[in-house]
């Protein structure tokens, strides 16, 4: 059996977008990912199907595996012919013990690659508004571990040199030893009034920053119950925080937001949440797929094969547009078959999807709902006209019923169906139980019903689990579904768009 390869990857300080391109590639190609608690769990979503993940994280008072055992684990996995990615927080070469892991791999003839990461020593202060250098204050910095026992690492630290240095001092993992660090620096000549900042869980939604001086920072940390993991910054650059803090000032900072819509349509919502400082957690409880029942497929294809007969085609979602045109291509039906039909759409995104395919849409309704659409085009609708409604298998009956009442002939076809999806649900359940999800977003009635069903399928009580979460809905119909299910809606979009949904959370936060 050929030996595998081990990638020793720096995952960055926590924000999953701060991983390098090479590091992301290593995750994607790995057969096994060995990771610790400082690497964002969101990075594991990039693993290929079937890949194994092994947690070897360390807590301040508890090690899952000893370092020697981790070293041997990497060797054993590689000798089984596997591609292994060892995912470590920050940069693996900065107190990441990558040298020890690489040594044993080299001794066993295992090929390895060290993939540098963005070190928390620099990134975490930057996220707190503290650059480690500034020409008005200092042009140098030192990185010191604050984690080891006093009789081990600290015996090797030249405290006099550190105290006399004009540069910024950065201590990693030193919360428990902060009293000792402060007293050593003061005893060796550092001014007790030297500014100090501690940043806990830097670049994460849990980021918290505490400032003080060498004289009082240890007491402030005790009073605030400030715990690891944290980076400690000592130096005049700390004074810049009040002016330069940016991350913690973002309107959705500190809020972890659950996105429940189908993965294929979640990107816009995820991007907008991230841009406003929130953390979007994807749990796509809906999977969009073609109709599965033969009789539904036959009815759909029969309608598509007589497109020239229709006077109107009403589209109510982007999914409907994409599924409609996908099937047209599969059936080799020319888009010119729609030449006699006028096109109506619910919502600007649906209209945009149609216009990108060269179809001009009738005037958009002021409210992006089916009932409002009817009001907008009512004067153009005539009894006897043929209307095609390409929708989902769970579409509401309101629109076709009203069209029938107006005397139009309605052909309602399912061009796609919503299927319950629970992949990744265990992680979401854990986050909800820990109170780490603050807002749940719903972009359709089906996302409401599917999330509740997914939680039940995973063996939990959905109303109890969501009790402390705020609920955000894209429109009144979705909100009504949520309320009927027993949820209390906190944010309601003014328009049925993703931007308006995000704005509803933003406006109430500020």
Coordinates of C-alpha atoms in Angstrom, one line a residue:
X1 CA 0.0 0.0 0.0
X2 CA 1.3 3.4 -0.9
X3 CA 1.7 6.0 1.9
X4 CA -0.6 8.9 2.0
X5 CA 0.2 12.5 2.5
X6 CA -0.4 14.9 5.4
X7 CA -1.3 18.6 5.1
X8 CA -0.5 20.5 8.2
X9 CA -2.9 23.4 7.7
X10 CA -3.4 26.7 9.5
X11 CA -7.1 27.4 9.6
X12 CA -6.8 31.0 10.6
X13 CA -8.1 32.7 13.8
X14 CA -11.7 31.6 13.5
X15 CA -13.6 33.4 10.8
X16 CA -13.9 30.7 8.2
X17 CA -13.3 33.1 5.3
X18 CA -9.8 33.8 6.6
X19 CA -8.4 30.4 5.5
X20 CA -6.0 30.4 2.6
X21 CA -6.9 29.0 -0.8
X22 CA -4.3 26.3 -0.4
X23 CA -5.7 25.4 3.0
X24 CA -9.2 25.1 1.6
X25 CA -8.0 22.8 -1.2
X26 CA -6.4 20.6 1.4
X27 CA -9.7 20.2 3.2
X28 CA -11.5 19.5 0.0
X29 CA -9.2 16.7 -1.0
X30 CA -8.8 15.0 2.4
X31 CA -9.9 11.5 3.2
X32 CA -9.6 12.5 6.9
X33 CA -9.6 15.9 8.6
X34 CA -8.0 16.0 12.1
X35 CA -9.1 19.3 13.8
X36 CA -9.0 21.2 17.0
X37 CA -11.5 23.5 18.8
X38 CA -9.9 26.7 17.4
X39 CA -10.7 25.7 13.8
X40 CA -14.1 26.9 12.6
X41 CA -16.6 24.0 12.2
X42 CA -17.9 25.7 9.1
X43 CA -14.7 24.7 7.3
X44 CA -15.7 21.1 7.7
X45 CA -18.6 21.7 5.3
X46 CA -16.0 21.8 2.5
X47 CA -15.0 18.2 3.1
X48 CA -15.8 15.7 0.3
X49 CA -18.6 13.2 0.8
X50 CA -17.6 10.2 2.8
X51 CA -14.5 11.9 4.4
X52 CA -13.9 11.2 8.0
X53 CA -13.4 13.9 10.7
X54 CA -11.6 13.4 14.0
X55 CA -11.7 15.9 16.8
X56 CA -8.6 16.2 18.9
X57 CA -9.3 19.6 20.4
X58 CA -7.7 20.7 23.6
X59 CA -9.5 22.6 26.5
X60 CA -7.5 24.5 29.1
X61 CA -7.9 21.7 31.7
X62 CA -8.5 18.7 29.4
X63 CA -6.8 17.2 26.4
X64 CA -8.8 14.9 24.1
X65 CA -5.5 13.4 23.0
X66 CA -2.0 14.1 24.1
X67 CA 0.2 15.8 21.5
X68 CA 2.3 12.6 21.1
X69 CA -0.9 10.6 20.4
X70 CA -1.9 13.2 17.8
X71 CA 1.5 12.9 16.1
X72 CA 1.2 9.2 16.0
X73 CA -2.4 9.4 14.7
X74 CA -1.3 11.4 11.7
X75 CA 1.4 8.9 10.9
X76 CA -0.9 5.9 11.3
X77 CA -3.6 7.5 9.0
X78 CA -1.0 8.3 6.3
X79 CA 0.5 4.8 6.5
X80 CA -3.0 3.5 5.6
X81 CA -2.7 5.4 2.3
X82 CA -5.0 8.2 3.3
X83 CA -4.8 11.9 2.5
X84 CA -4.9 13.6 5.8
X85 CA -5.5 17.3 6.6
X86 CA -4.5 18.4 10.1
X87 CA -6.5 21.5 10.7
X88 CA -5.0 23.8 13.4
X89 CA -6.2 27.2 14.6
X90 CA -4.2 30.3 13.5
X91 CA -0.8 29.5 11.9
X92 CA 0.6 26.0 12.7
X93 CA 4.1 27.3 13.1
X94 CA 3.2 29.9 15.8
X95 CA 3.0 27.8 19.0
X96 CA 1.0 25.2 17.0
X97 CA 3.5 22.4 17.6
X98 CA 3.7 21.8 13.9
X99 CA 7.4 21.0 14.2
X100 CA 6.7 18.1 16.4
X101 CA 4.1 16.6 14.1
X102 CA 6.3 17.2 11.0
X103 CA 9.3 15.6 12.7
X104 CA 7.5 12.3 13.4
X105 CA 6.1 12.3 9.8
X106 CA 9.6 12.8 8.4
X107 CA 11.0 10.0 10.6
X108 CA 8.4 7.6 9.2
X109 CA 8.9 8.6 5.6
X110 CA 5.5 10.2 5.3
X111 CA 5.2 13.0 2.7
X112 CA 3.8 16.2 4.3
X113 CA 3.2 19.8 3.5
X114 CA 3.0 22.8 5.9
X115 CA 0.3 25.2 4.8
X116 CA 0.7 28.6 6.6
X117 CA -2.4 30.2 8.1
X118 CA -3.3 33.7 9.3
X119 CA -2.0 33.9 12.8
X120 CA -4.3 35.0 15.6
X121 CA -1.4 37.1 17.0
X122 CA -2.0 39.6 14.2
X123 CA -5.5 39.0 13.0
X124 CA -7.3 39.0 16.3
X125 CA -5.9 42.5 17.4
X126 CA -6.8 43.8 13.9
X127 CA -10.4 42.6 14.4
X128 CA -10.5 44.5 17.7
X129 CA -9.2 47.7 16.0
X130 CA -5.6 47.3 17.2
X131 CA -2.9 47.1 14.5
X132 CA 0.2 45.5 16.1
X133 CA 2.5 48.2 14.5
X134 CA 1.9 51.9 13.8
X135 CA 4.6 54.4 12.9
X136 CA 3.4 56.8 15.5
X137 CA 3.8 54.2 18.2
X138 CA 6.1 51.2 17.3
X139 CA 7.7 49.5 14.3
X140 CA 8.2 46.1 16.0
X141 CA 6.3 43.4 17.9
X142 CA 7.1 40.2 19.8
X143 CA 4.9 37.1 20.1
X144 CA 5.2 35.2 23.4
X145 CA 3.3 32.1 24.6
X146 CA 1.5 32.7 27.8
X147 CA 0.3 29.2 28.1
X148 CA 3.1 27.1 29.4
X149 CA 4.0 26.4 33.1
X150 CA 6.2 28.9 34.8
X151 CA 9.0 26.4 35.4
X152 CA 9.0 25.5 31.7
X153 CA 8.7 28.3 29.1
X154 CA 8.8 31.2 31.5
X155 CA 12.2 30.3 32.7
X156 CA 13.4 30.9 29.1
X157 CA 11.6 34.3 28.7
X158 CA 13.9 37.3 29.1
X159 CA 11.5 39.5 30.9
X160 CA 14.0 42.4 31.2
X161 CA 14.4 42.5 27.4
X162 CA 10.6 42.3 26.9
X163 CA 10.0 45.0 29.5
X164 CA 12.5 47.4 28.0
X165 CA 11.5 46.8 24.4
X166 CA 9.5 49.6 22.7
X167 CA 7.5 47.2 20.5
X168 CA 4.1 45.7 21.0
X169 CA 4.0 42.5 23.1
X170 CA 1.5 39.8 22.1
X171 CA 0.8 36.9 24.4
X172 CA -1.1 33.9 23.2
X173 CA -3.1 31.7 25.5
X174 CA -2.1 33.7 28.6
X175 CA -5.3 34.4 30.4
X176 CA -4.7 32.1 33.3
X177 CA -1.2 33.5 33.8
X178 CA -2.0 37.1 33.3
X179 CA -1.2 38.1 36.9
X180 CA 2.3 36.6 36.5
X181 CA 2.8 38.2 33.1
X182 CA 1.8 41.7 34.3
X183 CA 3.9 41.5 37.5
X184 CA 7.0 40.3 35.6
X185 CA 6.8 43.2 33.1
X186 CA 6.2 45.8 35.8
X187 CA 9.0 44.4 38.0
X188 CA 11.4 44.5 35.1
X189 CA 10.7 48.2 34.4
X190 CA 7.5 48.3 32.2
X191 CA 5.3 51.2 33.2
X192 CA 2.2 50.1 35.2
X193 CA 0.2 52.5 33.0
X194 CA 1.1 50.6 29.8
X195 CA -2.2 49.9 27.9
X196 CA -3.3 46.3 27.7
X197 CA -6.1 44.7 25.7
X198 CA -7.5 41.1 25.9
X199 CA -9.5 39.8 22.9
X200 CA -11.5 36.6 23.6
X201 CA -12.6 34.4 20.7
X202 CA -11.3 37.0 18.2
X203 CA -12.9 37.0 14.7
X204 CA -15.8 34.8 16.0
X205 CA -19.3 36.0 16.9
X206 CA -18.3 35.6 20.6
X207 CA -15.5 38.1 20.2
X208 CA -15.2 40.3 23.4
X209 CA -12.5 42.9 24.1
X210 CA -11.4 44.1 27.5
X211 CA -8.9 47.0 28.0
X212 CA -6.9 48.3 30.9
X213 CA -3.3 48.7 32.0
X214 CA -0.6 46.4 33.3
X215 CA -1.6 47.6 36.8
X216 CA -5.3 46.7 36.7
X217 CA -5.9 44.3 33.8
X218 CA -5.6 41.1 35.9
X219 CA -8.3 42.4 38.3
X220 CA -10.5 43.5 35.5
X221 CA -10.2 40.0 33.9
X222 CA -11.3 38.4 37.2
X223 CA -14.1 40.8 37.7
X224 CA -15.5 40.2 34.2
X225 CA -15.1 36.5 34.3
X226 CA -13.0 36.7 31.2
X227 CA -11.7 33.3 30.1
X228 CA -9.6 31.7 27.4
X229 CA -9.1 31.5 24.5
X230 CA -7.8 35.1 24.3
X231 CA -4.9 37.1 22.9
X232 CA -3.3 39.7 25.1
X233 CA -1.8 42.9 23.6
X234 CA 0.6 45.1 25.6
X235 CA 1.6 48.4 24.2
X236 CA 0.7 51.9 23.1
X237 CA -1.1 50.7 20.0
X238 CA -4.0 49.6 22.3
X239 CA -4.9 53.3 22.4
X240 CA -6.0 53.1 18.8
X241 CA -8.9 50.7 19.6
X242 CA -11.5 53.4 20.4
X243 CA -10.9 55.0 17.0
X244 CA -10.3 52.0 14.8
X245 CA -12.6 49.3 16.2
X246 CA -14.7 48.1 13.2
X247 CA -15.8 44.5 13.6
X248 CA -17.7 44.8 16.8
X249 CA -19.5 47.9 15.4
X250 CA -21.1 46.1 12.5
X251 CA -24.9 46.0 12.9
X252 CA -25.3 42.2 13.1
X253 CA -22.1 41.6 15.0
X254 CA -22.5 38.9 17.6
X255 CA -25.5 37.3 16.0
X256 CA -25.4 33.8 14.6
X257 CA -28.2 33.5 12.0
X258 CA -29.7 30.3 10.7
X259 CA -30.4 30.2 7.0
X260 CA -33.0 27.5 6.1
X261 CA -33.6 28.1 2.4
X262 CA -32.4 25.6 -0.2
X263 CA -28.6 25.6 -0.6
X264 CA -28.9 26.6 -4.3
X265 CA -30.6 29.9 -3.3
X266 CA -29.0 30.6 0.0
X267 CA -25.9 32.5 -1.2
X268 CA -27.4 35.9 -1.5
X269 CA -28.8 35.8 2.1
X270 CA -25.6 34.3 3.5
X271 CA -23.5 37.0 1.8
X272 CA -25.6 39.9 3.1
X273 CA -25.5 38.6 6.6
X274 CA -21.8 38.2 6.6
X275 CA -21.3 41.6 5.2
X276 CA -23.2 43.1 8.1
X277 CA -21.0 41.3 10.6
X278 CA -23.3 38.4 11.4
X279 CA -22.5 34.7 11.0
X280 CA -24.7 32.8 8.6
X281 CA -25.2 29.1 9.5
X282 CA -26.7 27.2 6.6
X283 CA -29.2 24.4 7.3
X284 CA -31.0 24.0 4.0
X285 CA -34.1 22.1 5.2
X286 CA -35.4 22.1 1.6
X287 CA -33.9 20.2 -1.3
X288 CA -35.4 21.2 -4.7
X289 CA -35.8 18.3 -7.2
X290 CA -37.9 17.5 -10.2
X291 CA -41.3 15.9 -9.6
X292 CA -41.0 12.3 -8.6
X293 CA -44.5 10.9 -9.4
X294 CA -44.9 9.7 -13.0
X295 CA -48.4 11.2 -13.4
X296 CA -47.1 14.6 -12.3
X297 CA -44.3 14.3 -14.8
X298 CA -46.7 13.5 -17.6
X299 CA -49.0 16.4 -16.8
X300 CA -46.1 18.8 -16.7
X301 CA -44.7 17.6 -20.0
X302 CA -48.1 17.6 -21.7
X303 CA -48.6 21.3 -20.7
X304 CA -45.1 22.3 -21.8
X305 CA -45.7 20.7 -25.2
X306 CA -48.6 23.0 -25.8
X307 CA -47.1 26.3 -24.8
X308 CA -48.5 28.2 -27.9
X309 CA -52.0 27.6 -26.5
X310 CA -51.4 29.8 -23.4
X311 CA -52.2 33.5 -23.1
X312 CA -50.5 34.0 -19.8
X313 CA -47.7 32.2 -17.8
X314 CA -47.5 33.2 -14.1
X315 CA -44.2 32.5 -12.3
X316 CA -44.2 32.7 -8.5
X317 CA -40.6 31.9 -7.6
X318 CA -37.1 31.7 -9.0
X319 CA -37.2 27.9 -8.4
X320 CA -40.2 27.7 -10.7
X321 CA -38.4 29.6 -13.4
X322 CA -35.3 27.5 -13.2
X323 CA -37.2 24.2 -13.1
X324 CA -39.4 25.3 -16.0
X325 CA -36.6 26.2 -18.3
X326 CA -34.5 23.1 -17.3
X327 CA -37.4 20.9 -18.5
X328 CA -37.8 22.9 -21.7
X329 CA -34.2 22.2 -22.6
X330 CA -34.6 18.5 -21.7
X331 CA -37.7 18.3 -24.0
X332 CA -35.9 20.3 -26.7
X333 CA -38.8 22.9 -26.7
X334 CA -37.9 26.2 -28.3
X335 CA -38.4 29.3 -26.1
X336 CA -40.3 30.8 -29.1
X337 CA -43.2 28.6 -28.2
X338 CA -43.9 31.3 -25.6
X339 CA -44.4 34.0 -28.3
X340 CA -48.2 34.2 -27.7
X341 CA -48.0 34.4 -23.9
X342 CA -47.7 37.3 -21.6
X343 CA -45.4 36.8 -18.6
X344 CA -46.3 37.7 -15.0
X345 CA -43.9 37.3 -12.0
X346 CA -44.2 37.5 -8.2
X347 CA -41.1 39.3 -6.9
X348 CA -38.1 41.1 -8.5
X349 CA -35.8 38.1 -8.3
X350 CA -38.3 36.0 -10.2
X351 CA -38.6 38.8 -12.8
X352 CA -34.9 39.1 -13.0
X353 CA -34.5 35.3 -13.6
X354 CA -37.0 35.6 -16.5
X355 CA -35.5 38.7 -18.0
X356 CA -32.1 37.0 -18.0
X357 CA -33.7 34.5 -20.3
X358 CA -34.9 37.2 -22.6
X359 CA -38.6 37.4 -21.5
X360 CA -40.2 40.7 -20.7
X361 CA -42.3 40.7 -17.5
X362 CA -45.5 42.6 -17.0
X363 CA -45.4 45.4 -14.4
X364 CA -44.3 44.2 -11.0
X365 CA -46.9 44.4 -8.1
X366 CA -46.2 46.8 -5.3
X367 CA -46.2 43.9 -2.8
X368 CA -44.4 40.7 -3.9
X369 CA -47.4 38.4 -3.3
X370 CA -49.6 36.4 -5.7
X371 CA -52.7 38.4 -4.6
X372 CA -51.1 41.7 -5.3
X373 CA -50.0 40.4 -8.7
X374 CA -53.6 39.7 -9.6
X375 CA -54.6 43.2 -8.6
X376 CA -51.8 44.6 -10.8
X377 CA -52.8 42.7 -14.0
X378 CA -56.5 42.3 -13.4
X379 CA -57.5 44.7 -16.1
X380 CA -55.6 42.7 -18.6
X381 CA -57.2 39.4 -17.7
X382 CA -60.1 38.2 -19.8
X383 CA -62.5 35.3 -19.2
X384 CA -61.6 32.4 -21.3
X385 CA -57.9 33.1 -21.5
X386 CA -55.6 30.2 -20.9
X387 CA -53.2 30.5 -18.0
X388 CA -50.2 28.3 -17.2
X389 CA -49.0 28.1 -13.5
X390 CA -45.6 26.3 -13.2
X391 CA -45.2 25.9 -9.4
X392 CA -44.2 23.5 -6.7
X393 CA -45.9 20.5 -5.4
X394 CA -46.9 22.4 -2.2
X395 CA -47.9 25.6 -3.8
X396 CA -50.9 27.5 -2.3
X397 CA -54.2 27.3 -4.1
X398 CA -55.1 31.0 -3.7
X399 CA -53.8 32.2 -7.1
X400 CA -55.3 29.4 -9.3
X401 CA -58.6 29.6 -7.4
X402 CA -58.9 33.4 -7.9
X403 CA -58.0 33.0 -11.6
X404 CA -60.8 30.4 -12.0
X405 CA -63.2 32.7 -10.3
X406 CA -62.4 35.4 -12.9
X407 CA -63.3 32.9 -15.6
X408 CA -59.9 32.0 -16.9
X409 CA -58.8 28.5 -17.8
X410 CA -56.0 27.5 -15.5
X411 CA -53.4 24.7 -16.0
X412 CA -51.5 24.2 -12.8
X413 CA -48.4 22.1 -13.2
X414 CA -45.7 21.0 -10.7
X415 CA -42.3 21.8 -12.2
X416 CA -40.4 21.0 -9.0
X417 CA -41.0 19.6 -5.5
X418 CA -39.7 20.4 -2.0
X419 CA -38.1 17.5 -0.2
X420 CA -37.3 17.5 3.5
X421 CA -33.5 17.8 4.1
X422 CA -31.8 17.0 7.5
X423 CA -28.2 16.7 6.5
X424 CA -26.0 18.5 9.1
X425 CA -28.9 18.7 11.5
X426 CA -27.1 17.3 14.5
X427 CA -24.7 20.2 14.5
X428 CA -27.6 22.7 14.3
X429 CA -29.4 20.9 17.2
X430 CA -26.2 21.3 19.3
X431 CA -25.9 25.0 18.5
X432 CA -29.5 25.6 19.4
X433 CA -29.2 23.8 22.7
X434 CA -26.1 25.9 23.5
X435 CA -28.0 29.1 22.7
X436 CA -25.5 29.9 20.0
X437 CA -28.1 30.6 17.3
X438 CA -29.8 33.9 17.8
X439 CA -32.0 34.4 14.8
X440 CA -33.8 31.9 12.5
X441 CA -34.7 33.1 9.0
X442 CA -37.6 31.8 6.9
X443 CA -37.9 32.6 3.2
X444 CA -41.1 30.6 2.5
X445 CA -43.8 28.7 4.3
X446 CA -42.1 25.5 3.3
X447 CA -38.9 26.5 5.1
X448 CA -41.0 26.9 8.3
X449 CA -42.7 23.5 8.0
X450 CA -39.6 21.7 6.9
X451 CA -37.4 23.1 9.7
X452 CA -40.0 22.1 12.3
X453 CA -40.3 18.6 10.7
X454 CA -36.5 18.3 10.5
X455 CA -36.1 19.0 14.2
X456 CA -38.8 16.5 15.0
X457 CA -37.1 13.9 12.8
X458 CA -33.9 14.5 14.8
X459 CA -35.8 13.7 18.0
X460 CA -36.3 17.1 19.5
X461 CA -39.2 19.4 20.3
X462 CA -39.0 22.2 17.7
X463 CA -40.9 24.8 19.7
X464 CA -38.9 24.2 22.8
X465 CA -35.6 24.3 20.9
X466 CA -36.5 27.6 19.1
X467 CA -38.0 29.2 22.2
X468 CA -35.1 31.6 22.7
X469 CA -34.4 32.4 19.1
X470 CA -35.8 35.4 17.3
X471 CA -37.7 34.6 14.1
X472 CA -37.4 36.5 10.8
X473 CA -39.8 36.0 8.0
X474 CA -39.7 37.2 4.4
X475 CA -43.4 38.1 4.1
X476 CA -46.8 37.9 5.8
X477 CA -47.7 34.5 4.3
X478 CA -44.5 33.0 5.7
X479 CA -45.1 34.8 9.0
X480 CA -48.6 33.5 9.2
X481 CA -47.3 29.9 8.7
X482 CA -44.8 30.4 11.5
X483 CA -47.4 31.9 13.9
X484 CA -49.8 29.1 13.1
X485 CA -47.1 26.6 14.0
X486 CA -46.6 28.3 17.4
X487 CA -43.6 30.6 16.7
X488 CA -43.5 34.2 17.6
X489 CA -42.3 36.4 14.6
X490 CA -39.9 39.2 15.6
X491 CA -38.8 40.5 12.2
X492 CA -41.0 40.9 9.2
X493 CA -39.6 42.0 5.8
X494 CA -41.4 45.0 4.3
X495 CA -41.0 43.5 0.9
X496 CA -40.7 39.8 0.0
X497 CA -37.0 40.1 -0.9
X498 CA -33.8 38.9 0.8
X499 CA -32.5 42.4 1.1
X500 CA -35.7 43.5 2.9
X501 CA -35.5 40.4 5.2
X502 CA -31.9 41.3 6.2
X503 CA -32.9 45.0 6.6
X504 CA -35.7 44.0 9.0
X505 CA -33.1 42.5 11.3
X506 CA -30.6 45.4 10.8
X507 CA -33.1 48.2 11.5
X508 CA -34.4 46.7 14.7
X509 CA -30.8 46.0 15.9
X510 CA -29.7 49.6 15.4

